[in-house]
Amino acid sequence: MDDNPALSKTRRVTVEEVEDEDGMSFTNNGRYFEPRTDAGWALHEGETSFEKYRTYQEEEGEDPWSPFEDKEEWDLAHWLVKNLGQTRTEEFLKLPITQNRSKLSFHNNRSFLQRVDKLPRGPGWTCKKVTVHGNCEDDKGEMLQEDVELWSRDPVECVKELIGNPAFKEHMAYSPAKAYADRAGQHRVIDEMWTADWWGEKQNALPEGATIAPIILSSDKTSLSHKLDCFTPDARSLAGYRLFHHCMALLLQPLIGAGNDGVEMVCADSWVHPYVADFPEQCLVSCCKENRCPKCLVAANDQGDALNSAMRDPESTKEILHKRKIGQHPPEFEANGLRAVYKPFWADLPHADIFLAFTPDLLHQLHKGVFKDHLVKWCIDIIGEDEIDARFKVIPNYPGLRHFKKGISSVKQWTGCEHKEMQRVFVGLLSGAVPSRVLVVARSILDFSYHAQLHIQMTESLEALQTALTVFHANKDILKELAVREHFNIPKLHQLSHYVQSITLLGAADGFNTELPERLHIDFAKDSYRASNKRDYEEQMALWLQRQEAVFIRSAYLDWLSHQPHSNPHDFDADSDTDSESETPNLPAAEPLQASHVLAKVPAHPHQSVQTIITAHGATEFLPALRSFLLKNLPHNTIVPGLQDRFDLYRQVVIVMPPDLRVSDVPKRRRIRATPEKLPSGQKPGTPAQFDMALIADRPRSSHLHTLEGVRVAQVRAIFTLPHQFGTYSRALAYVEWFTPFKPPDPSSRMRQVSRSTRQLRRNAAVIHVDEIVRPCHLIPRMGQSVDLRLRSGNAYEVANDFYFNEFIDGEMLCACVIK
């Protein structure tokens, strides 16, 4: 029996938990937890909104898809709302084929939307008029003013809606816990916020049993913002800052009482507030100038140094702003780089330190900021735009890797995806072209970037993150010596010094990435504006969002209902939407223990001659390698393979790899291609040959899947099966050409090196089992100080002999190479 005065409600996890003899909980993914029993208590049992709505429908005798006639009509309604605007919907419903054959219960856009508006919806939208008094006079000498509309929803009601959604049931955490990779608790693991420090610290300040519902705030400017023409140009910027804080205070007002007194809801009764924003927005929120750090008090001219400056403090900041408001001139106002925003919106929010709440911004600070805007520019200044372009052009192909076939100087519109694609090859591409200390600087920045993106942080990875930053600062002066930089007072560079603290407090940085709210900005602001008639658009945008959400809620409800034990089986189709002809089989929900290798059901090139394999695939040692394989694996076989034999060839093998949870929680599908060149035919262009590199298990592997122990690089030139004359042999085979075992890393780039392996002046080749291929890999040719003019992307693996093993090709590879 539970001794707590309330029902016990512990955090939920999606894996089985086991109680250790020393009281430490651990899960079947190998993590140990130090749980807390003083948080997350339930007051009593309650019904979720879905459960209440199901009861209502049963009492009213409604079908699950009401107010639509049947499931097919609901599916059409869902498609119309998600894909067509009102004009297109009207045109579709007026089509004779729609009216004569569909027999719909709605016949025009108006009647259709009337039904959509009957669907249950989320919290309602309200509009408040905010009058802004300017400093300009009109023709009559009166001060101008401007009315601004603030459209908002009650954040407490939004939390109730989200936290009571059964779809999130298995992903909820109601209390903090420290996680470890070992039973002794020596190796900390941090991923979600409930495993970080801030939640536990805030829990200590709350009554026993209270539940914290963290709220992540995010803001982003949009071109729809008002211009504030009632102010003179010199006053307009500060007026905009003050207006932002005033509106945010109005929007978040319900959280003050809820945070102080608590609110009874299905799963929560208190809040903390991480804030996701890009750098200008962070400065706006913190009331500081954009040449200062929004988190700490480092001086503007000291941001390039590895300093541990004091953090900004909410109480002292409010006191300084108050003194400034009443006419005093505290020296700290200028020293701290503050703006005259006298009532910040966060001033009265409970349980919130706004300066600690700012989270790492991977997109703007790392990918676009430090990497693209600075590191890439520095390297171009050192070796020249033409040489950088030439190096990008000759990077060998890899499945899913963007090839900058014209270099990077011609790219006009950059996105976060392109920044990441550049990072995948940048260190190997620079090797030999820049001084060794510049290469150390580049490697340290890329190390920092990849470690910062990990979904799961451990003691070792956080140490590696800090070490990378330390290495950068120790070597950055080479850029001054080369006259590339005069100083390093770069605000985005300084922000990297706060990453370890933020991750330790709030959880892994990927959970607060600004890429997600920027995506939502497109969905919720730009798309809704496009759906309006561009006149008095605010109300139309709110209505559009309301209808989109209503359809989403109904879809989630139907999905939930289909998984309930007492739901009517005939109410829902038994057929799955998944494609039965998918190239990869359906993946199990649990993490697979081993990778699976998938070939096409039918070979792309059946009955190919040995001569074709030798010439088209470049498999010059095919027959000797096959004979050696047969001697080892089919010792009783008496048939000697020769030119007369024919083989079924496959274009590629797809390896479905278990997820490396440090990088992703879903299995990865990795392709390894062995396709010869296809010549142009008629109007169809030809395609170049693709013979991918792979890691091959060169001996039995006892180590964890995500390491490089016991593997060797090889190029896969043919994937085939044995013909029947050699007997029944079910395992697919591959002809590969070996590279040397890994050589010692280059001292500056720290990248492993390999070369072509030869035997008696011929390429060292072998026939192996396809299931001995561990995963694809990528090599970058050693280019020296300038690119060999013979080198092309399509022939790099043939022309070059010495290569760097590219551990930056993806996060899983870097983890296998660097993080033990």
CSV table of C-alpha atoms in Angstrom, one decimal, residues 319-493:
chain,number,residue,atom,x,y,z
A,319,GLU,CA,16.1,46.6,-9.8
A,320,ILE,CA,18.4,48.3,-12.3
A,321,LEU,CA,15.6,48.8,-14.7
A,322,HIS,CA,13.3,50.2,-12.0
A,323,LYS,CA,16.0,52.7,-10.9
A,324,ARG,CA,16.4,53.8,-14.5
A,325,LYS,CA,12.6,54.3,-14.8
A,326,ILE,CA,12.4,56.6,-11.8
A,327,GLY,CA,15.1,58.9,-13.2
A,328,GLN,CA,18.2,57.5,-11.6
A,329,HIS,CA,21.3,56.5,-13.6
A,330,PRO,CA,22.7,53.3,-12.2
A,331,PRO,CA,26.1,52.6,-13.7
A,332,GLU,CA,25.1,48.9,-14.1
A,333,PHE,CA,22.5,49.9,-16.8
A,334,GLU,CA,25.3,50.7,-19.3
A,335,ALA,CA,27.8,48.2,-17.9
A,336,ASN,CA,25.3,45.4,-18.3
A,337,GLY,CA,24.2,46.6,-21.8
A,338,LEU,CA,20.6,46.9,-20.9
A,339,ARG,CA,17.7,48.6,-22.8
A,340,ALA,CA,15.1,50.8,-21.2
A,341,VAL,CA,12.4,48.1,-21.1
A,342,TYR,CA,11.1,48.9,-17.6
A,343,LYS,CA,8.5,46.0,-17.2
A,344,PRO,CA,9.9,42.8,-18.8
A,345,PHE,CA,7.2,40.3,-19.4
A,346,TRP,CA,9.0,37.7,-17.3
A,347,ALA,CA,9.2,40.0,-14.2
A,348,ASP,CA,6.3,38.3,-12.3
A,349,LEU,CA,6.6,34.7,-13.7
A,350,PRO,CA,7.1,32.3,-10.9
A,351,HIS,CA,9.8,29.6,-10.9
A,352,ALA,CA,11.5,31.2,-13.9
A,353,ASP,CA,15.0,32.5,-14.3
A,354,ILE,CA,14.8,33.9,-17.9
A,355,PHE,CA,18.5,34.1,-18.4
A,356,LEU,CA,19.1,30.5,-17.5
A,357,ALA,CA,16.1,29.5,-19.5
A,358,PHE,CA,17.7,30.5,-22.9
A,359,THR,CA,18.6,27.3,-24.6
A,360,PRO,CA,21.3,26.5,-27.2
A,361,ASP,CA,20.3,27.5,-30.7
A,362,LEU,CA,21.9,24.8,-32.9
A,363,LEU,CA,20.6,26.3,-36.2
A,364,HIS,CA,21.6,29.9,-35.9
A,365,GLN,CA,24.5,29.7,-33.4
A,366,LEU,CA,26.3,26.6,-34.7
A,367,HIS,CA,25.2,25.6,-38.2
A,368,LYS,CA,24.7,29.1,-39.7
A,369,GLY,CA,26.6,31.2,-37.3
A,370,VAL,CA,30.0,29.8,-36.2
A,371,PHE,CA,30.3,27.2,-39.0
A,372,LYS,CA,28.9,28.9,-42.2
A,373,ASP,CA,29.3,32.6,-41.4
A,374,HIS,CA,32.7,32.3,-39.7
A,375,LEU,CA,34.7,29.1,-40.1
A,376,VAL,CA,33.8,28.6,-43.8
A,377,LYS,CA,34.6,32.3,-44.5
A,378,TRP,CA,37.9,32.1,-42.7
A,379,CYS,CA,39.0,29.1,-44.7
A,380,ILE,CA,37.9,30.7,-48.0
A,381,ASP,CA,40.0,33.8,-47.0
A,382,ILE,CA,43.0,31.5,-46.5
A,383,ILE,CA,42.9,29.2,-49.6
A,384,GLY,CA,40.6,31.0,-51.9
A,385,GLU,CA,37.2,30.5,-53.3
A,386,ASP,CA,38.3,28.6,-56.3
A,387,GLU,CA,40.2,26.0,-54.3
A,388,ILE,CA,37.3,25.5,-51.9
A,389,ASP,CA,35.0,25.0,-54.8
A,390,ALA,CA,37.4,22.6,-56.5
A,391,ARG,CA,37.5,20.5,-53.3
A,392,PHE,CA,33.8,20.3,-52.9
A,393,LYS,CA,33.4,19.3,-56.5
A,394,VAL,CA,35.6,16.2,-56.2
A,395,ILE,CA,34.1,14.8,-53.0
A,396,PRO,CA,33.1,11.2,-53.8
A,397,ASN,CA,29.4,10.3,-53.9
A,398,TYR,CA,27.7,8.8,-50.9
A,399,PRO,CA,24.0,7.8,-50.6
A,400,GLY,CA,22.1,10.8,-49.2
A,401,LEU,CA,25.1,13.1,-49.2
A,402,ARG,CA,24.6,16.4,-51.2
A,403,HIS,CA,27.2,16.8,-53.8
A,404,PHE,CA,28.1,20.5,-54.4
A,405,LYS,CA,28.9,19.8,-58.0
A,406,LYS,CA,29.5,23.6,-58.8
A,407,GLY,CA,31.2,24.2,-55.4
A,408,ILE,CA,29.7,26.5,-52.8
A,409,SER,CA,30.4,30.0,-54.1
A,410,SER,CA,27.5,29.8,-56.5
A,411,VAL,CA,24.9,28.9,-53.8
A,412,LYS,CA,22.7,31.9,-53.2
A,413,GLN,CA,20.1,30.6,-50.7
A,414,TRP,CA,21.5,28.7,-47.8
A,415,THR,CA,19.4,26.5,-45.4
A,416,GLY,CA,20.2,24.7,-42.2
A,417,CYS,CA,20.2,21.4,-44.2
A,418,GLU,CA,22.9,22.7,-46.6
A,419,HIS,CA,25.1,23.9,-43.6
A,420,LYS,CA,24.9,20.4,-42.2
A,421,GLU,CA,25.7,18.8,-45.5
A,422,MET,CA,28.9,20.9,-45.8
A,423,GLN,CA,29.9,19.9,-42.3
A,424,ARG,CA,29.8,16.2,-43.3
A,425,VAL,CA,32.9,16.6,-45.5
A,426,PHE,CA,34.5,19.8,-44.4
A,427,VAL,CA,37.4,18.6,-42.2
A,428,GLY,CA,38.6,16.0,-44.7
A,429,LEU,CA,38.2,18.5,-47.5
A,430,LEU,CA,40.4,21.0,-45.8
A,431,SER,CA,43.2,18.6,-44.9
A,432,GLY,CA,46.4,19.6,-46.7
A,433,ALA,CA,45.1,22.9,-47.9
A,434,VAL,CA,45.3,25.0,-44.7
A,435,PRO,CA,48.0,25.2,-42.0
A,436,SER,CA,47.8,22.5,-39.4
A,437,ARG,CA,46.6,24.8,-36.6
A,438,VAL,CA,43.8,26.0,-38.8
A,439,LEU,CA,42.8,22.4,-39.3
A,440,VAL,CA,42.8,21.9,-35.6
A,441,VAL,CA,40.5,24.9,-35.3
A,442,ALA,CA,38.1,23.5,-37.9
A,443,ARG,CA,38.2,20.1,-36.3
A,444,SER,CA,37.4,21.5,-32.9
A,445,ILE,CA,34.4,23.5,-34.2
A,446,LEU,CA,33.0,20.4,-36.0
A,447,ASP,CA,33.6,18.2,-32.9
A,448,PHE,CA,31.6,20.8,-30.9
A,449,SER,CA,28.8,20.8,-33.4
A,450,TYR,CA,28.4,17.1,-33.6
A,451,HIS,CA,28.6,16.6,-29.9
A,452,ALA,CA,26.1,19.4,-29.2
A,453,GLN,CA,23.6,17.7,-31.4
A,454,LEU,CA,23.5,14.4,-29.5
A,455,HIS,CA,20.1,13.3,-28.3
A,456,ILE,CA,21.7,11.7,-25.2
A,457,GLN,CA,24.5,13.4,-23.4
A,458,MET,CA,26.7,11.6,-21.0
A,459,THR,CA,29.5,12.7,-18.7
A,460,GLU,CA,32.1,11.8,-21.4
A,461,SER,CA,30.3,13.6,-24.2
A,462,LEU,CA,29.8,16.8,-22.1
A,463,GLU,CA,33.6,16.7,-21.3
A,464,ALA,CA,34.3,16.2,-25.0
A,465,LEU,CA,32.1,19.2,-25.8
A,466,GLN,CA,34.0,21.4,-23.4
A,467,THR,CA,37.3,20.0,-24.6
A,468,ALA,CA,36.5,20.9,-28.2
A,469,LEU,CA,35.8,24.5,-27.1
A,470,THR,CA,39.0,24.6,-25.1
A,471,VAL,CA,41.0,23.4,-28.1
A,472,PHE,CA,39.4,26.1,-30.3
A,473,HIS,CA,40.4,28.8,-27.9
A,474,ALA,CA,44.0,27.4,-27.6
A,475,ASN,CA,44.5,27.5,-31.4
A,476,LYS,CA,42.3,30.4,-32.6
A,477,ASP,CA,45.1,33.0,-32.7
A,478,ILE,CA,46.5,31.4,-35.8
A,479,LEU,CA,43.7,33.2,-37.6
A,480,LYS,CA,45.0,36.5,-36.3
A,481,GLU,CA,48.5,35.5,-37.4
A,482,LEU,CA,47.2,34.9,-40.9
A,483,ALA,CA,45.4,38.3,-40.8
A,484,VAL,CA,42.0,36.5,-41.2
A,485,ARG,CA,40.6,37.9,-37.9
A,486,GLU,CA,41.4,40.9,-35.8
A,487,HIS,CA,39.4,39.8,-32.8
A,488,PHE,CA,36.9,37.1,-31.8
A,489,ASN,CA,34.3,39.2,-30.1
A,490,ILE,CA,31.6,37.3,-31.9
A,491,PRO,CA,28.3,36.9,-29.8
A,492,LYS,CA,27.4,33.6,-31.4
A,493,LEU,CA,30.8,32.2,-30.7
